[in-house]
Amino acid sequence: AQSVTQPDIHITVSEGASLELRCNYSYGATPYLFWYVQSPGQGLQLLLKYFSGDTLVQGIKGFEAEFKRSQSSFNLRKPSVHWSDAAEYFCAVGPFGNEKLTFGTGTRLTIIP
Amino acid sequence: EPEVTQTPSHQVTQMGQEVILRCVPISNHLYFYWYRQILGQKVEFLVSFYNNEISEKSEIFDDQFSVERPDGSNFTLKIRSTKLEDSAMYFCASTESLAGGVTDTQYFGPGTRLTVL
């Protein structure tokens, strides 16, 4: 069965600092991996996704993520965070065709001035 | 930019009552989903729907739940007799295709918060 672990429930980062959110997955075949962001009162917005090819994927809002098969990880990074990045971030895994996404528990990001 | 919409944004109901949560997927999308998120827990898959039938459902999606696409634009989730534990945020999502690639990203709506008293 597929599963996703986000080990950090809450992270606090200073504005302008770099960010890395961790995601580990368990999936039998080649996974489809996603990062979604949820701002308060909003739906889940796709930041980026990995299907195949280059293991470093670029997303919206300056985010990137790197797929590391050997570590079963898909960590999200941003070189310099902005106050507007404060939100909940969800990593998700799905099979080919994107049916039935399995989500992690999320990481809440707080930005301090 | 096209988006998935959901109504209502918040629904309060008494235990045992029926509720219908409504979603309008993106217009050219063919695959539809419901997920839920109990407060403080992870987002969980409930059901996927394609070509007017359920293609997959989770063990959460028991006989109390049903889905329907009553017309060309709406996609609904019905809970026949709500329980306290049905209190959650319910998200609708849709995707254009399942070909594998750019077009099969799931786009999510803002959610309906269901509170069962």
Tab-separated table of N, CA, C and O in Angstrom, chain A residues 18-98:
chain	number	residue	atom	x	y	z
A	18	SER	N	16.149	30.146	3.770
A	18	SER	CA	15.832	29.012	2.897
A	18	SER	C	14.922	28.034	3.621
A	18	SER	O	14.810	28.036	4.849
A	19	LEU	N	14.288	27.183	2.822
A	19	LEU	CA	13.292	26.255	3.370
A	19	LEU	C	13.473	24.889	2.746
A	19	LEU	O	13.732	24.765	1.540
A	20	GLU	N	13.340	23.868	3.569
A	20	GLU	CA	13.240	22.511	3.045
A	20	GLU	C	12.183	21.774	3.846
A	20	GLU	O	12.283	21.679	5.072
A	21	LEU	N	11.185	21.256	3.150
A	21	LEU	CA	10.139	20.444	3.768
A	21	LEU	C	10.341	19.002	3.327
A	21	LEU	O	10.462	18.725	2.134
A	22	ARG	N	10.312	18.112	4.304
A	22	ARG	CA	10.637	16.722	4.005
A	22	ARG	C	9.401	15.880	3.680
A	22	ARG	O	8.325	16.096	4.240
A	23	CYS	N	9.622	14.949	2.773
A	23	CYS	CA	8.571	14.016	2.385
A	23	CYS	C	9.214	12.688	2.048
A	23	CYS	O	10.132	12.621	1.212
A	24	ASN	N	8.748	11.617	2.685
A	24	ASN	CA	9.169	10.269	2.341
A	24	ASN	C	7.947	9.460	1.931
A	24	ASN	O	6.875	9.613	2.510
A	25	TYR	N	8.125	8.622	0.964
A	25	TYR	CA	6.987	7.877	0.455
A	25	TYR	C	7.307	6.387	0.440
A	25	TYR	O	8.463	5.963	0.449
A	26	SER	N	6.235	5.631	0.375
A	26	SER	CA	6.351	4.194	0.193
A	26	SER	C	5.411	3.819	-0.940
A	26	SER	O	4.198	4.088	-0.856
A	27	TYR	N	5.982	3.250	-1.983
A	27	TYR	CA	5.168	2.886	-3.135
A	27	TYR	C	5.889	1.815	-3.922
A	27	TYR	O	7.089	1.901	-4.117
A	28	GLY	N	5.159	0.821	-4.376
A	28	GLY	CA	5.784	-0.343	-4.984
A	28	GLY	C	6.384	-0.100	-6.343
A	28	GLY	O	7.392	-0.698	-6.695
A	29	ALA	N	5.796	0.782	-7.115
A	29	ALA	CA	6.276	1.017	-8.475
A	29	ALA	C	6.820	2.441	-8.563
A	29	ALA	O	7.040	3.084	-7.546
A	30	THR	N	7.042	2.901	-9.750
A	30	THR	CA	7.480	4.283	-9.911
A	30	THR	C	6.341	5.209	-9.518
A	30	THR	O	5.256	5.132	-10.078
A	31	PRO	N	6.592	6.052	-8.549
A	31	PRO	CA	5.486	6.886	-8.049
A	31	PRO	C	5.298	8.161	-8.862
A	31	PRO	O	6.208	8.625	-9.514
A	32	TYR	N	4.092	8.666	-8.797
A	32	TYR	CA	3.828	10.025	-9.214
A	32	TYR	C	3.782	10.823	-7.910
A	32	TYR	O	3.034	10.463	-6.997
A	33	LEU	N	4.551	11.877	-7.826
A	33	LEU	CA	4.698	12.625	-6.580
A	33	LEU	C	4.268	14.074	-6.771
A	33	LEU	O	4.535	14.671	-7.818
A	34	PHE	N	3.642	14.599	-5.747
A	34	PHE	CA	3.061	15.935	-5.822
A	34	PHE	C	3.321	16.693	-4.523
A	34	PHE	O	3.395	16.115	-3.445
A	35	TRP	N	3.409	17.994	-4.659
A	35	TRP	CA	3.331	18.878	-3.519
A	35	TRP	C	2.176	19.850	-3.753
A	35	TRP	O	2.091	20.484	-4.817
A	36	TYR	N	1.301	19.916	-2.751
A	36	TYR	CA	0.189	20.859	-2.765
A	36	TYR	C	0.346	21.822	-1.599
A	36	TYR	O	0.895	21.471	-0.555
A	37	VAL	N	-0.190	23.025	-1.762
A	37	VAL	CA	-0.190	24.004	-0.687
A	37	VAL	C	-1.635	24.415	-0.416
A	37	VAL	O	-2.456	24.518	-1.326
A	38	GLN	N	-1.918	24.601	0.852
A	38	GLN	CA	-3.265	25.010	1.268
A	38	GLN	C	-3.145	26.248	2.148
A	38	GLN	O	-2.660	26.165	3.276
A	39	SER	N	-3.581	27.365	1.634
A	39	SER	CA	-3.644	28.577	2.444
A	39	SER	C	-4.952	28.580	3.209
A	39	SER	O	-5.912	27.917	2.800
A	40	PRO	N	-5.020	29.307	4.304
A	40	PRO	CA	-6.249	29.313	5.119
A	40	PRO	C	-7.487	29.637	4.293
A	40	PRO	O	-7.511	30.615	3.548
A	41	GLY	N	-8.499	28.799	4.410
A	41	GLY	CA	-9.741	29.028	3.692
A	41	GLY	C	-9.694	28.718	2.218
A	41	GLY	O	-10.686	28.922	1.510
A	42	GLN	N	-8.571	28.203	1.763
A	42	GLN	CA	-8.421	27.911	0.338
A	42	GLN	C	-8.378	26.411	0.095
A	42	GLN	O	-8.208	25.614	1.019
A	43	GLY	N	-8.515	26.058	-1.178
A	43	GLY	CA	-8.370	24.660	-1.552
A	43	GLY	C	-6.909	24.280	-1.661
A	43	GLY	O	-6.016	25.037	-1.300
A	44	LEU	N	-6.663	23.104	-2.172
A	44	LEU	CA	-5.307	22.604	-2.359
A	44	LEU	C	-4.805	23.043	-3.734
A	44	LEU	O	-5.402	22.710	-4.745
A	45	GLN	N	-3.719	23.777	-3.733
A	45	GLN	CA	-3.144	24.258	-4.985
A	45	GLN	C	-1.883	23.468	-5.292
A	45	GLN	O	-1.007	23.311	-4.432
A	46	LEU	N	-1.775	22.981	-6.512
A	46	LEU	CA	-0.604	22.216	-6.908
A	46	LEU	C	0.609	23.123	-7.036
A	46	LEU	O	0.572	24.133	-7.747
A	47	LEU	N	1.680	22.763	-6.339
A	47	LEU	CA	2.949	23.490	-6.467
A	47	LEU	C	3.817	22.898	-7.568
A	47	LEU	O	4.399	23.627	-8.383
A	48	LEU	N	3.929	21.579	-7.552
A	48	LEU	CA	4.748	20.893	-8.548
A	48	LEU	C	4.463	19.405	-8.493
A	48	LEU	O	3.800	18.919	-7.569
A	49	LYS	N	4.980	18.707	-9.503
A	49	LYS	CA	4.749	17.269	-9.565
A	49	LYS	C	5.916	16.610	-10.278
A	49	LYS	O	6.609	17.233	-11.094
A	50	TYR	N	6.103	15.339	-9.980
A	50	TYR	CA	7.123	14.542	-10.646
A	50	TYR	C	6.471	13.308	-11.234
A	50	TYR	O	5.794	12.550	-10.527
A	51	PHE	N	6.683	13.132	-12.541
A	51	PHE	CA	6.209	11.916	-13.190
A	51	PHE	C	7.378	11.052	-13.634
A	51	PHE	O	7.388	9.843	-13.459
A	52	SER	N	8.336	11.667	-14.279
A	52	SER	CA	9.493	10.941	-14.788
A	52	SER	C	10.517	11.963	-15.253
A	52	SER	O	10.263	13.167	-15.224
A	53	GLY	N	11.670	11.491	-15.670
A	53	GLY	CA	12.664	12.385	-16.242
A	53	GLY	C	13.527	13.050	-15.183
A	53	GLY	O	13.888	12.431	-14.175
A	54	ASP	N	13.817	14.295	-15.414
A	54	ASP	CA	14.692	15.044	-14.521
A	54	ASP	C	14.186	14.979	-13.084
A	54	ASP	O	13.022	15.288	-12.815
A	55	THR	N	15.063	14.591	-12.184
A	55	THR	CA	14.618	14.387	-10.794
A	55	THR	C	14.476	15.680	-10.021
A	55	THR	O	13.948	15.675	-8.910
A	56	LEU	N	14.957	16.774	-10.561
A	56	LEU	CA	14.754	18.077	-9.939
A	56	LEU	C	13.656	18.787	-10.724
A	56	LEU	O	13.817	19.080	-11.907
A	57	VAL	N	12.552	19.036	-10.046
A	57	VAL	CA	11.412	19.646	-10.734
A	57	VAL	C	11.157	21.042	-10.192
A	57	VAL	O	11.300	21.289	-8.991
A	58	GLN	N	10.822	21.911	-11.082
A	58	GLN	CA	10.525	23.290	-10.720
A	58	GLN	C	9.016	23.480	-10.658
A	58	GLN	O	8.271	22.906	-11.448
A	59	GLY	N	8.592	24.289	-9.714
A	59	GLY	CA	7.175	24.533	-9.577
A	59	GLY	C	6.860	26.013	-9.581
A	59	GLY	O	7.694	26.841	-9.938
A	60	ILE	N	5.661	26.312	-9.133
A	60	ILE	CA	5.252	27.705	-9.074
A	60	ILE	C	5.780	28.347	-7.804
A	60	ILE	O	6.236	27.657	-6.878
A	61	LYS	N	5.747	29.664	-7.781
A	61	LYS	CA	6.112	30.452	-6.596
A	61	LYS	C	7.561	30.223	-6.166
A	61	LYS	O	7.895	30.429	-4.999
A	62	GLY	N	8.423	29.801	-7.077
A	62	GLY	CA	9.837	29.644	-6.759
A	62	GLY	C	10.201	28.363	-6.038
A	62	GLY	O	11.330	28.214	-5.554
A	63	PHE	N	9.273	27.421	-5.933
A	63	PHE	CA	9.550	26.153	-5.264
A	63	PHE	C	10.164	25.139	-6.221
A	63	PHE	O	9.908	25.170	-7.425
A	64	GLU	N	10.943	24.247	-5.662
A	64	GLU	CA	11.470	23.114	-6.403
A	64	GLU	C	11.473	21.892	-5.495
A	64	GLU	O	11.384	22.019	-4.261
A	65	ALA	N	11.534	20.732	-6.097
A	65	ALA	CA	11.601	19.500	-5.313
A	65	ALA	C	12.501	18.520	-6.036
A	65	ALA	O	12.599	18.528	-7.270
A	66	GLU	N	13.143	17.677	-5.259
A	66	GLU	CA	14.053	16.703	-5.826
A	66	GLU	C	13.603	15.294	-5.463
A	66	GLU	O	13.411	14.972	-4.286
A	67	PHE	N	13.441	14.471	-6.476
A	67	PHE	CA	13.081	13.074	-6.295
A	67	PHE	C	14.364	12.269	-6.109
A	67	PHE	O	15.249	12.293	-6.958
A	68	LYS	N	14.434	11.559	-4.992
A	68	LYS	CA	15.578	10.687	-4.739
A	68	LYS	C	15.048	9.279	-4.494
A	68	LYS	O	14.570	8.967	-3.393
A	69	ARG	N	15.169	8.452	-5.495
A	69	ARG	CA	14.617	7.107	-5.411
A	69	ARG	C	15.306	6.306	-4.309
A	69	ARG	O	14.650	5.573	-3.569
A	70	SER	N	16.607	6.470	-4.176
A	70	SER	CA	17.371	5.677	-3.200
A	70	SER	C	16.942	5.994	-1.766
A	70	SER	O	17.059	5.157	-0.876
A	71	GLN	N	16.446	7.193	-1.549
A	71	GLN	CA	16.012	7.596	-0.215
A	71	GLN	C	14.489	7.635	-0.090
A	71	GLN	O	13.976	8.008	0.966
A	72	SER	N	13.784	7.293	-1.158
A	72	SER	CA	12.315	7.373	-1.171
A	72	SER	C	11.853	8.734	-0.668
A	72	SER	O	10.958	8.844	0.176
A	73	SER	N	12.497	9.771	-1.189
A	73	SER	CA	12.171	11.112	-0.715
A	73	SER	C	11.817	12.040	-1.863
A	73	SER	O	12.215	11.818	-3.012
A	74	PHE	N	11.092	13.053	-1.514
A	74	PHE	CA	10.682	14.079	-2.486
A	74	PHE	C	10.545	15.380	-1.695
A	74	PHE	O	9.463	15.854	-1.399
A	75	ASN	N	11.684	15.940	-1.330
A	75	ASN	CA	11.707	17.115	-0.463
A	75	ASN	C	11.466	18.396	-1.251
A	75	ASN	O	11.965	18.570	-2.370
A	76	LEU	N	10.750	19.285	-0.641
A	76	LEU	CA	10.406	20.570	-1.245
A	76	LEU	C	11.353	21.639	-0.730
A	76	LEU	O	11.632	21.687	0.480
A	77	ARG	N	11.808	22.491	-1.625
A	77	ARG	CA	12.776	23.525	-1.233
A	77	ARG	C	12.400	24.874	-1.833
A	77	ARG	O	11.748	24.957	-2.872
A	78	LYS	N	12.841	25.899	-1.134
A	78	LYS	CA	12.741	27.253	-1.657
A	78	LYS	C	13.933	28.027	-1.105
A	78	LYS	O	14.192	27.977	0.098
A	79	PRO	N	14.678	28.734	-1.945
A	79	PRO	CA	15.901	29.392	-1.474
A	79	PRO	C	15.637	30.579	-0.541
A	79	PRO	O	16.453	30.864	0.327
A	80	SER	N	14.499	31.249	-0.711
A	80	SER	CA	14.227	32.425	0.104
A	80	SER	C	12.709	32.568	0.263
A	80	SER	O	11.999	32.853	-0.697
A	81	VAL	N	12.240	32.370	1.487
A	81	VAL	CA	10.784	32.379	1.690
A	81	VAL	C	10.269	33.797	1.878
A	81	VAL	O	10.966	34.696	2.344
A	82	HIS	N	9.013	33.942	1.521
A	82	HIS	CA	8.295	35.209	1.646
A	82	HIS	C	7.160	35.004	2.646
A	82	HIS	O	6.680	33.886	2.834
A	83	TRP	N	6.718	36.099	3.269
A	83	TRP	CA	5.659	35.964	4.262
A	83	TRP	C	4.425	35.279	3.682
A	83	TRP	O	3.689	34.575	4.386
A	84	SER	N	4.199	35.464	2.375
A	84	SER	CA	3.016	34.873	1.749
A	84	SER	C	3.127	33.366	1.586
A	84	SER	O	2.153	32.702	1.200
A	85	ASP	N	4.285	32.795	1.891
A	85	ASP	CA	4.441	31.334	1.805
A	85	ASP	C	3.877	30.621	3.030
A	85	ASP	O	3.814	29.386	3.053
A	86	ALA	N	3.490	31.371	4.043
A	86	ALA	CA	2.910	30.747	5.225
A	86	ALA	C	1.629	30.015	4.845
A	86	ALA	O	0.690	30.615	4.307
A	87	ALA	N	1.605	28.716	5.098
A	87	ALA	CA	0.491	27.877	4.668
A	87	ALA	C	0.741	26.462	5.164
A	87	ALA	O	1.721	26.189	5.857
A	88	GLU	N	-0.160	25.558	4.756
A	88	GLU	CA	0.028	24.133	5.036
A	88	GLU	C	0.483	23.479	3.731
A	88	GLU	O	-0.086	23.735	2.671
A	89	TYR	N	1.481	22.622	3.829
A	89	TYR	CA	2.047	21.981	2.639
A	89	TYR	C	1.841	20.468	2.737
A	89	TYR	O	2.161	19.858	3.756
A	90	PHE	N	1.316	19.914	1.667
A	90	PHE	CA	1.027	18.485	1.630
A	90	PHE	C	1.796	17.809	0.506
A	90	PHE	O	1.765	18.256	-0.642
A	91	CYS	N	2.446	16.727	0.845
A	91	CYS	CA	3.062	15.856	-0.128
A	91	CYS	C	2.077	14.726	-0.435
A	91	CYS	O	1.341	14.278	0.459
A	92	ALA	N	2.030	14.296	-1.681
A	92	ALA	CA	1.095	13.230	-2.048
A	92	ALA	C	1.740	12.311	-3.076
A	92	ALA	O	2.602	12.727	-3.856
A	93	VAL	N	1.301	11.081	-3.069
A	93	VAL	CA	1.791	10.087	-4.021
A	93	VAL	C	0.602	9.446	-4.703
A	93	VAL	O	-0.462	9.260	-4.093
A	94	GLY	N	0.758	9.119	-5.965
A	94	GLY	CA	-0.319	8.468	-6.690
A	94	GLY	C	0.241	7.514	-7.710
A	94	GLY	O	1.401	7.636	-8.125
A	95	PRO	N	-0.574	6.565	-8.129
A	95	PRO	CA	-0.143	5.641	-9.176
A	95	PRO	C	-0.212	6.307	-10.540
A	95	PRO	O	-0.668	7.439	-10.666
A	96	PHE	N	0.236	5.585	-11.548
A	96	PHE	CA	0.091	6.061	-12.913
A	96	PHE	C	-1.360	6.412	-13.159
A	96	PHE	O	-2.254	5.675	-12.787
A	97	GLY	N	-1.573	7.538	-13.812
A	97	GLY	CA	-2.930	7.951	-14.060
A	97	GLY	C	-3.523	8.746	-12.933
A	97	GLY	O	-4.645	9.222	-13.027
A	98	ASN	N	-2.778	8.910	-11.856
A	98	ASN	CA	-3.166	9.913	-10.872
A	98	ASN	C	-4.442	9.585	-10.106
A	98	ASN	O	-5.032	10.434	-9.491
